[in-house]
PDB file of C-alpha atoms in Angstrom:
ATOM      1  CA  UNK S   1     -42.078 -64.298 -13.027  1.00  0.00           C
ATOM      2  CA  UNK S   2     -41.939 -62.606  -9.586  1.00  0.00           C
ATOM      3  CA  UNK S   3     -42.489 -58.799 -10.088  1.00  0.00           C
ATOM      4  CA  UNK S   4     -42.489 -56.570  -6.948  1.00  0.00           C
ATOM      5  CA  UNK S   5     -44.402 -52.854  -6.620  1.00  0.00           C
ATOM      6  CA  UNK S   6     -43.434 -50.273  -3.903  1.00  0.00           C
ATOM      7  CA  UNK S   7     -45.860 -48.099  -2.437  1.00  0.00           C
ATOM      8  CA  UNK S   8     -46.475 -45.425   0.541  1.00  0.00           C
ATOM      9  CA  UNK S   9     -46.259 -41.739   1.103  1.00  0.00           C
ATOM     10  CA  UNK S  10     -44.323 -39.817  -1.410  1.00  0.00           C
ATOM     11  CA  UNK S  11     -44.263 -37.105   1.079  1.00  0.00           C
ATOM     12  CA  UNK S  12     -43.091 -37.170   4.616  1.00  0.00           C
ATOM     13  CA  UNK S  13     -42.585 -34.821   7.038  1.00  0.00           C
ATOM     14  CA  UNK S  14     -39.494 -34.090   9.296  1.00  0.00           C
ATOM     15  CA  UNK S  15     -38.829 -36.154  12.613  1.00  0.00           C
ATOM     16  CA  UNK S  16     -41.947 -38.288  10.851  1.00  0.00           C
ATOM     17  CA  UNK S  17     -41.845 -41.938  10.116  1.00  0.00           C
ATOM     18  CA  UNK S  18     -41.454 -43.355   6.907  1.00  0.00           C
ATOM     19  CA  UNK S  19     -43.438 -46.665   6.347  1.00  0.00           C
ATOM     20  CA  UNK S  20     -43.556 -48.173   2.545  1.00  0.00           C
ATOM     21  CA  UNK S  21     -45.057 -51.455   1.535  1.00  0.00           C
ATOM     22  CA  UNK S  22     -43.910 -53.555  -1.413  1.00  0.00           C
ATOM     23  CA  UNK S  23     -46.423 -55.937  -2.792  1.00  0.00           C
ATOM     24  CA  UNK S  24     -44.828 -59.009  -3.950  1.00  0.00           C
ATOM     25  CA  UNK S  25     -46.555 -61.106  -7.397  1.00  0.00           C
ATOM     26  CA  UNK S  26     -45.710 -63.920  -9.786  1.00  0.00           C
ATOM     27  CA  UNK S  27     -44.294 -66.326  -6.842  1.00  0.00           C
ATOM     28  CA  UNK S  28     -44.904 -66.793  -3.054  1.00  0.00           C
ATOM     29  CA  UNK S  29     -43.012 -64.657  -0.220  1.00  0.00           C
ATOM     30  CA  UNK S  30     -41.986 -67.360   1.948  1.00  0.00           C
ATOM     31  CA  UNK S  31     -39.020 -69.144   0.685  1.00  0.00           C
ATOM     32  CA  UNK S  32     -36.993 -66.207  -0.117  1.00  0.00           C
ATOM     33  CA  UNK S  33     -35.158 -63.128   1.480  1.00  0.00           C
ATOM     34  CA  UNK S  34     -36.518 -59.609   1.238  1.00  0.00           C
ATOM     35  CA  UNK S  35     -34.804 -56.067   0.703  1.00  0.00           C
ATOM     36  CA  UNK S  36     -34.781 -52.646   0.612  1.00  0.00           C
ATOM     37  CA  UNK S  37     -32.122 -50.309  -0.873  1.00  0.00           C
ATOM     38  CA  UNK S  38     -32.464 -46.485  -1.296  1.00  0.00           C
ATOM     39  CA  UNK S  39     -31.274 -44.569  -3.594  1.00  0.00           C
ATOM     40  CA  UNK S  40     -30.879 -40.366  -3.290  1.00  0.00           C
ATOM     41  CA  UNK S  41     -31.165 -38.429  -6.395  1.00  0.00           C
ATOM     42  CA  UNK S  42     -28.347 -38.296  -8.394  1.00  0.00           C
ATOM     43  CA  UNK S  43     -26.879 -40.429  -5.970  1.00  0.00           C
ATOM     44  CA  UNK S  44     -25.410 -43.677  -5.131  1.00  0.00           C
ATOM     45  CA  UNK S  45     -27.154 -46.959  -4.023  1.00  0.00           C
ATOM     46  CA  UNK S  46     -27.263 -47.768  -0.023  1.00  0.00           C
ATOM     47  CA  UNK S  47     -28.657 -50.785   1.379  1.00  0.00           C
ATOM     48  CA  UNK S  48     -31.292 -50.752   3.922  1.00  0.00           C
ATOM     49  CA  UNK S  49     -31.849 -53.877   5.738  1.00  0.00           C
ATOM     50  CA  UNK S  50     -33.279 -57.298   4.916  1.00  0.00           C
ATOM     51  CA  UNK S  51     -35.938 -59.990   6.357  1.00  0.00           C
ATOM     52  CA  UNK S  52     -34.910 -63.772   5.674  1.00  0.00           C
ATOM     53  CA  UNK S  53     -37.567 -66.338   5.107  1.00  0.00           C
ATOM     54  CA  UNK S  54     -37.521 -67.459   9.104  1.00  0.00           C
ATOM     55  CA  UNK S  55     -38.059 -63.847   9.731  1.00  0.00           C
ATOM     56  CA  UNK S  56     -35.042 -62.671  11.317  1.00  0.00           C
ATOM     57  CA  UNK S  57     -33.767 -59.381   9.774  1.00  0.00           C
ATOM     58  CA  UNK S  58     -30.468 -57.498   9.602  1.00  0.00           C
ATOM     59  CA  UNK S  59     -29.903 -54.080   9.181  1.00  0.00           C
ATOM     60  CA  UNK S  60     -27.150 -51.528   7.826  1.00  0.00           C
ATOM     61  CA  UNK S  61     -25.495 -50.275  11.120  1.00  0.00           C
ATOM     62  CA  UNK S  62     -26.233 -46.340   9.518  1.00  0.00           C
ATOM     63  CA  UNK S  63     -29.354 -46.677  10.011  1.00  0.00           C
ATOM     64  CA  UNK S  64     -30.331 -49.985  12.471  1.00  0.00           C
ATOM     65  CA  UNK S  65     -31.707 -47.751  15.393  1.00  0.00           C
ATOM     66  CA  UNK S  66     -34.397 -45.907  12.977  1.00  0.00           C
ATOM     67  CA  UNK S  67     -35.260 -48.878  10.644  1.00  0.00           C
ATOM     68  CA  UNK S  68     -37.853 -52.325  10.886  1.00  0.00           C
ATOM     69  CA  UNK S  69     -38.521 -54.453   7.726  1.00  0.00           C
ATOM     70  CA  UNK S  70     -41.507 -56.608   8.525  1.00  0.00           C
ATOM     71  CA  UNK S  71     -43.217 -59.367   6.555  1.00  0.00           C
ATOM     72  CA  UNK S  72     -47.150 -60.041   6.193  1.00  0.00           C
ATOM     73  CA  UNK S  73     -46.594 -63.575   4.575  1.00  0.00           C
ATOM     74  CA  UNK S  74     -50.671 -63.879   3.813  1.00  0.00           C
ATOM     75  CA  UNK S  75     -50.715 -60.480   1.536  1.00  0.00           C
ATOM     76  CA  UNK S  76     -47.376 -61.675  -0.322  1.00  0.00           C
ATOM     77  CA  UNK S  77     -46.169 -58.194   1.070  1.00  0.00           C
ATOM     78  CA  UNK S  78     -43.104 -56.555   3.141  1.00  0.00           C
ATOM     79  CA  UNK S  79     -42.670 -53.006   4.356  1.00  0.00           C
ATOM     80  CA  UNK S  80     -40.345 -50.484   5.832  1.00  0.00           C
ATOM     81  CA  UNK S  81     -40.578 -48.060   8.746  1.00  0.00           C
ATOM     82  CA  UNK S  82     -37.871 -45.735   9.122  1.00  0.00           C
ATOM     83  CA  UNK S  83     -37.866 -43.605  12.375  1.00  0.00           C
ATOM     84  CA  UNK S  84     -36.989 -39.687  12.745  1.00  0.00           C
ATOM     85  CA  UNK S  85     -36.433 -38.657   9.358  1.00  0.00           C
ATOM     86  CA  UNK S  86     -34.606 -35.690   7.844  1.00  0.00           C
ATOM     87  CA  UNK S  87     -33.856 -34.318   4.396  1.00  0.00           C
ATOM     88  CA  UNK S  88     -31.021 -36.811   3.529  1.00  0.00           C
ATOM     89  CA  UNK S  89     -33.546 -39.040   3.799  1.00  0.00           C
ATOM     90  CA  UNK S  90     -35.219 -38.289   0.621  1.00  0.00           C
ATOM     91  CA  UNK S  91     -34.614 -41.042  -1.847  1.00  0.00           C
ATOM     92  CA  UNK S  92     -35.627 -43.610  -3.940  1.00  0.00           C
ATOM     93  CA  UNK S  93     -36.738 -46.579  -1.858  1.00  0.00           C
ATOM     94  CA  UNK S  94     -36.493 -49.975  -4.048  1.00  0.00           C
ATOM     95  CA  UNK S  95     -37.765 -53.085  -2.575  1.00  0.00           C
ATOM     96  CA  UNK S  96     -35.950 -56.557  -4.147  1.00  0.00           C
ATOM     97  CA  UNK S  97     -35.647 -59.904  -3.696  1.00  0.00           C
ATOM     98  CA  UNK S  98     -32.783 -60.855  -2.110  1.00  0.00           C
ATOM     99  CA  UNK S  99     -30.866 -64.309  -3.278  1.00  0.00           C
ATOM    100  CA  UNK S 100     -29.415 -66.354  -1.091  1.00  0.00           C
ATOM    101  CA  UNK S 101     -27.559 -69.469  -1.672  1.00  0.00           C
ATOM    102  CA  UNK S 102     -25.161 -71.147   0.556  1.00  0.00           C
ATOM    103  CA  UNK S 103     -21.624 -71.589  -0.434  1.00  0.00           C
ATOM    104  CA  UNK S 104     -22.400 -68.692  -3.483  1.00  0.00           C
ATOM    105  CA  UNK S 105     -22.825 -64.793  -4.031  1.00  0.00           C
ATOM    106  CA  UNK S 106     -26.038 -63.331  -2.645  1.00  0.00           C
ATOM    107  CA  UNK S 107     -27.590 -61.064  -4.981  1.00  0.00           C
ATOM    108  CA  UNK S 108     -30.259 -58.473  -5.315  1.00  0.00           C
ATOM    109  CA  UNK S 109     -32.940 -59.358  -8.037  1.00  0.00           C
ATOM    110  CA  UNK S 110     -35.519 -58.604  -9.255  1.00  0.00           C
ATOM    111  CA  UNK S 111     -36.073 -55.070  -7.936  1.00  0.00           C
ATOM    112  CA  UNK S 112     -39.339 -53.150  -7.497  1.00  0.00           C
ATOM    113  CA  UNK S 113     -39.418 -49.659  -9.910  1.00  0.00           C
ATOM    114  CA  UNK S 114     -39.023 -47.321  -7.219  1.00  0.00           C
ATOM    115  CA  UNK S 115     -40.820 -44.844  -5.088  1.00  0.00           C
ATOM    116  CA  UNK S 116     -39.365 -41.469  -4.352  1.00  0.00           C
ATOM    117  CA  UNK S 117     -39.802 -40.493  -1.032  1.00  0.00           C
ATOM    118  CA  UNK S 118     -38.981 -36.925   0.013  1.00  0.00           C
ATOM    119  CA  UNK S 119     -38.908 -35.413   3.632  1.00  0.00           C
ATOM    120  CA  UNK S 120     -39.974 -31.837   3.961  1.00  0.00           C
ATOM    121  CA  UNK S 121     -42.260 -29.738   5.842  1.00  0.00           C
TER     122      UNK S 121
ATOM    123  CA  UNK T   1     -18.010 -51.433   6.278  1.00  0.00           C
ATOM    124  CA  UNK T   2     -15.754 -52.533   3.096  1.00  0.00           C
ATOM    125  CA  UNK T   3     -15.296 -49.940   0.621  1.00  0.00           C
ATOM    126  CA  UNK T   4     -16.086 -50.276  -3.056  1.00  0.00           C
ATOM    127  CA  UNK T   5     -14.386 -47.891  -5.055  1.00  0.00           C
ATOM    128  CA  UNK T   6     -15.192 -47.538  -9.367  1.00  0.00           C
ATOM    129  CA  UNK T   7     -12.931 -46.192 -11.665  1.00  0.00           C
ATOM    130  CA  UNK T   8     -13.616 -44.166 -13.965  1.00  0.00           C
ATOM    131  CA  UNK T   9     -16.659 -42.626 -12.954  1.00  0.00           C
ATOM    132  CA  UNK T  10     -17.545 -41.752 -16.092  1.00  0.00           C
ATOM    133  CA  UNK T  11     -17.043 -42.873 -19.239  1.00  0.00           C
ATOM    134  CA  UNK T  12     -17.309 -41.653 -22.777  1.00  0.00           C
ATOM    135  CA  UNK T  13     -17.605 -43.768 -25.836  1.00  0.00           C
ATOM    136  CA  UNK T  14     -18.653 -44.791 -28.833  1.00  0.00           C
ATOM    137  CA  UNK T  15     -20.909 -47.700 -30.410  1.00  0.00           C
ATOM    138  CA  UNK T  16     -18.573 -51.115 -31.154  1.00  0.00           C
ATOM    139  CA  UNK T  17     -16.251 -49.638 -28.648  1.00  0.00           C
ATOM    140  CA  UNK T  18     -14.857 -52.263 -25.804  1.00  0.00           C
ATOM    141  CA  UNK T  19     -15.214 -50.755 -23.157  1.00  0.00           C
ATOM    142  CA  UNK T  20     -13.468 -51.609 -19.258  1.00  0.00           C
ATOM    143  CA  UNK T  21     -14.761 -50.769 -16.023  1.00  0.00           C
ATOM    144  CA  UNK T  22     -12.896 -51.363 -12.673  1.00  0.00           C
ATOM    145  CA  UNK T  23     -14.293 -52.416  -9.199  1.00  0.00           C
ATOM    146  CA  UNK T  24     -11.656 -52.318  -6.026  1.00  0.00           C
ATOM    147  CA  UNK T  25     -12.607 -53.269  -2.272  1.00  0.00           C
ATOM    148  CA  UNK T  26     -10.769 -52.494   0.728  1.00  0.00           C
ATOM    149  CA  UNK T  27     -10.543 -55.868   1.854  1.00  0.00           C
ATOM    150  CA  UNK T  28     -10.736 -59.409  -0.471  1.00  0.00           C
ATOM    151  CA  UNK T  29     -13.864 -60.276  -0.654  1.00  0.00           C
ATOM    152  CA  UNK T  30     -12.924 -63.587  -2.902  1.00  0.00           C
ATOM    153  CA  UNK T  31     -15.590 -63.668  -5.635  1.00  0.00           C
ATOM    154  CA  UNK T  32     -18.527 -62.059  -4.091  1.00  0.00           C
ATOM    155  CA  UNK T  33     -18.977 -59.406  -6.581  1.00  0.00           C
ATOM    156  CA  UNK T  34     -21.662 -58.275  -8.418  1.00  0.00           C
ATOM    157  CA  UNK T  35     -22.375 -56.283 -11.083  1.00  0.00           C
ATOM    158  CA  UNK T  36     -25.786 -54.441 -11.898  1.00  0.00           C
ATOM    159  CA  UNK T  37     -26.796 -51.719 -14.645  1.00  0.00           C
ATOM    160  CA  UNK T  38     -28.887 -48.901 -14.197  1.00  0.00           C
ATOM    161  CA  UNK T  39     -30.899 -46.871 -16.888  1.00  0.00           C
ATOM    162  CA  UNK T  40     -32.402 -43.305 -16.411  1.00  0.00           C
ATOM    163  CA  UNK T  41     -35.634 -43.515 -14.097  1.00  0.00           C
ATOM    164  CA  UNK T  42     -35.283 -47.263 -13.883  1.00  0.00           C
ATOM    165  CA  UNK T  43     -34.466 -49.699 -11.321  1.00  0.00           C
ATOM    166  CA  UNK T  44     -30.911 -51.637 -11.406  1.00  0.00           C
ATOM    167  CA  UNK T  45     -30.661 -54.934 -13.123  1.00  0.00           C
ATOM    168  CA  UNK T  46     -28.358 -57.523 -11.870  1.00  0.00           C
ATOM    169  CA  UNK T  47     -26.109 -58.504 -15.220  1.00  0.00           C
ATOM    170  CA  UNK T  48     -22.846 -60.583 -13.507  1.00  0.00           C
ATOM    171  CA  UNK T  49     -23.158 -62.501 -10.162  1.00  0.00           C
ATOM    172  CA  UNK T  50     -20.272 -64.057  -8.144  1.00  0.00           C
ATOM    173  CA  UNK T  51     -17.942 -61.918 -10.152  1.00  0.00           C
ATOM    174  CA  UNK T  52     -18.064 -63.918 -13.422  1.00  0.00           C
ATOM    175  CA  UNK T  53     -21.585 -65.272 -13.991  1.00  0.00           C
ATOM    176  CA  UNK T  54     -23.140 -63.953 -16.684  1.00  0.00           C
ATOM    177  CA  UNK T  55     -27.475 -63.714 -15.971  1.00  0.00           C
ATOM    178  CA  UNK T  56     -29.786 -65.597 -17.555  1.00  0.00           C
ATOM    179  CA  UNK T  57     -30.866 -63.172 -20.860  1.00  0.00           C
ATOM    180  CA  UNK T  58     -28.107 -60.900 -20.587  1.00  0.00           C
ATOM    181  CA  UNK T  59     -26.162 -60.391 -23.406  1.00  0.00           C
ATOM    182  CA  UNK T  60     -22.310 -62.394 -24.164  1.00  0.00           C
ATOM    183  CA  UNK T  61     -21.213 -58.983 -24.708  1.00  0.00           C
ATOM    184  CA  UNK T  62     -20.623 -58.466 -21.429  1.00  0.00           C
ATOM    185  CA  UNK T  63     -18.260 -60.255 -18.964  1.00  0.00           C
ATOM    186  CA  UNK T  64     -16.851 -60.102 -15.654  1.00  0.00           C
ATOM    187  CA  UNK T  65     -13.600 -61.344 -13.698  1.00  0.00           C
ATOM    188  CA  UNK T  66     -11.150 -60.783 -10.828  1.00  0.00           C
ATOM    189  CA  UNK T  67     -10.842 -62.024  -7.477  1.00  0.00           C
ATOM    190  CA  UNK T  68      -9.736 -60.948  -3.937  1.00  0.00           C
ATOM    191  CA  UNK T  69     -10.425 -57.026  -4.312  1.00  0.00           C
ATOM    192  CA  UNK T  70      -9.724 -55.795  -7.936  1.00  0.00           C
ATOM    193  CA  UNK T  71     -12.841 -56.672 -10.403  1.00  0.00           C
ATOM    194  CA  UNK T  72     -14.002 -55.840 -14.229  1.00  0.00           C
ATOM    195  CA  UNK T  73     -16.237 -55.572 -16.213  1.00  0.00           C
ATOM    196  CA  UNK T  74     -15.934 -55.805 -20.052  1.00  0.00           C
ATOM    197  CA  UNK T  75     -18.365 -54.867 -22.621  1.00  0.00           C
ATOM    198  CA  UNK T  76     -16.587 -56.262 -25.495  1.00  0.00           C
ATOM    199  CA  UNK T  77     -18.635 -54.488 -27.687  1.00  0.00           C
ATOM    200  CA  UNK T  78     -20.927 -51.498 -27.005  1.00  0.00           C
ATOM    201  CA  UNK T  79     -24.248 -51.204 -28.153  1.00  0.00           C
ATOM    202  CA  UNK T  80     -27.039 -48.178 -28.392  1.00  0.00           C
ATOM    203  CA  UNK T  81     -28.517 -49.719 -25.673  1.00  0.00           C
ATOM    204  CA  UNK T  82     -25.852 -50.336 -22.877  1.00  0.00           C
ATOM    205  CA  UNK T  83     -25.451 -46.694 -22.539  1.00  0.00           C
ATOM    206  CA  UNK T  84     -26.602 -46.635 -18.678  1.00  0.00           C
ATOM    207  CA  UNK T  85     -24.622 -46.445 -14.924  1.00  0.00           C
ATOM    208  CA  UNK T  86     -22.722 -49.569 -13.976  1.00  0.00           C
ATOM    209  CA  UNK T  87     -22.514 -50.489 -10.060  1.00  0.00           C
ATOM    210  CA  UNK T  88     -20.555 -53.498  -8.650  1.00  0.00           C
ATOM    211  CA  UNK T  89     -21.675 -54.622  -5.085  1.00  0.00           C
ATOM    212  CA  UNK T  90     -19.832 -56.525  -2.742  1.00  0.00           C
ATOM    213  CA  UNK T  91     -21.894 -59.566  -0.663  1.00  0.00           C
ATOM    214  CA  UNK T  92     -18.951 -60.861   1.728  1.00  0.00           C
ATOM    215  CA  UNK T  93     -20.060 -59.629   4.459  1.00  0.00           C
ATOM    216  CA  UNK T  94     -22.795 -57.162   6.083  1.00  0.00           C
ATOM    217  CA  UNK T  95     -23.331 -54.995   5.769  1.00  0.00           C
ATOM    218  CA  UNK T  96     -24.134 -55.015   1.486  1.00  0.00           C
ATOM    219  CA  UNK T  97     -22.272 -52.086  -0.028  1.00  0.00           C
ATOM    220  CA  UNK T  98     -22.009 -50.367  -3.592  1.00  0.00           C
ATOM    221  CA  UNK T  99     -19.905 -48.687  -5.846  1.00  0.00           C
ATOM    222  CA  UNK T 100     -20.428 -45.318  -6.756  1.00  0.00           C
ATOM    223  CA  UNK T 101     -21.272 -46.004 -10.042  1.00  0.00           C
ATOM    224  CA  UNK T 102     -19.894 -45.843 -13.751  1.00  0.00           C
ATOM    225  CA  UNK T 103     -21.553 -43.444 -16.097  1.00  0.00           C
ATOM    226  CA  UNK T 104     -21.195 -44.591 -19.412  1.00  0.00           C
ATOM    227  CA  UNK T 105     -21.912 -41.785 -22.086  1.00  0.00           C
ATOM    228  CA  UNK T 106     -22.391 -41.626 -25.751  1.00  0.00           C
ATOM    229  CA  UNK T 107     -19.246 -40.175 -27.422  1.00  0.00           C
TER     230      UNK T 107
END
């Protein structure tokens, strides 16, 4: 079964860039859409932005001038840079799989365990 | 952006209890609803998908409906283990937005 694993810099500094991989097993990258969602502690779930499996990517309009998902389809990985970064950017970062079907419900699944990011000096 | 509001936002009860948990958007988003559970230091799980569809492995106990912009989730049942935060999440159209949760809590 396809199992995904986050990984980067737990610590980032102010006005810094963010950049997290997520290594994907158990299945091949290329047929499917990727994600990343963020969560802040205590907090509620935001999504991120996404990379389909042509490569075109859309992003959440809060954060589209700051973010770029990116795919490396030979290491089975994809990974996040986020631009300029401040406090309420600490978070979780989760990468997922992101299901799409025509004509049905896209839906997040499975979802990587996690990485906490935090941005201070 | 279209607003997903929960209700309640927390939730106290008891094992064997049947418990309801509410999902309204700000616009109908037909049945593109989901429904995901969260445990402490974990990642969410996706448990209904298009509103009513039930995952593959997750348990009968739980069930979904609605359509257009009020939703629910039912646990008919509660057990030790369903103790955790509920989010629904809409997927009509971008960009993807969440609930704020439902914290259900051991009475």
């Amino acid at each position: 079964q396809v199992q995904l694993q986050e990984s980067g810099p737990g610590l980032v500094k102010p006005s810094e860039t963010l950049s997290l991989s997520c290594t994907v097993s158990g299945g091949s990258i290329s047929p499917y859409y990727w994600t990343w969602i963020r969560q802040p502690p205590a907090g509620g779930l935001e999504w991120i932005g996404y990379i389909s499996n042509s490569g075109s990517t859309n992003y959440n309009p809060s954060l589209k001038s700051r973010v770029t998902v990116s795919v490396d389809r030979s290491k089975n990985q994809f990974f996040l840079k986020l631009t300029s970064v401040t406090a309420a950017d600490t978070a979780f970062y989760y990468c997922a799989r992101l299901v799409v079907v025509a004509g049905e419900c896209d839906w997040f699944g499975p979802w990587g365990q996690g990485t906490l990011v935090t941005v201070s000096s | 952006d279209i607003q997903m509001t929960q209700s309640p936002s927390s939730l106290s009860a008891s094992v064997g209890d049947r418990v309801t948990i509410a999902c309204r958007t700000s616009q109908s988003i037909h049945n593109s609803l989901n429904w995901y559970q969260q445990k402490p230091g974990k990642a969410p799980m996706l448990l209904v998908s298009g509103a009513s569809s039930l995952q593959s492995g997750v348990p009968s106990r739980f069930s979904g409906s609605g359509f257009g912009t009020d939703f629910t989730l039912i646990i008919s049942s509660l057990h030790p283990e369903d103790f955790a935060t509920y989010y629904c999440q809409q997927s009509y159209s971008l960009p993807y937005t969440f609930g704020q949760g439902t914290k259900l809590e051991i009475k």
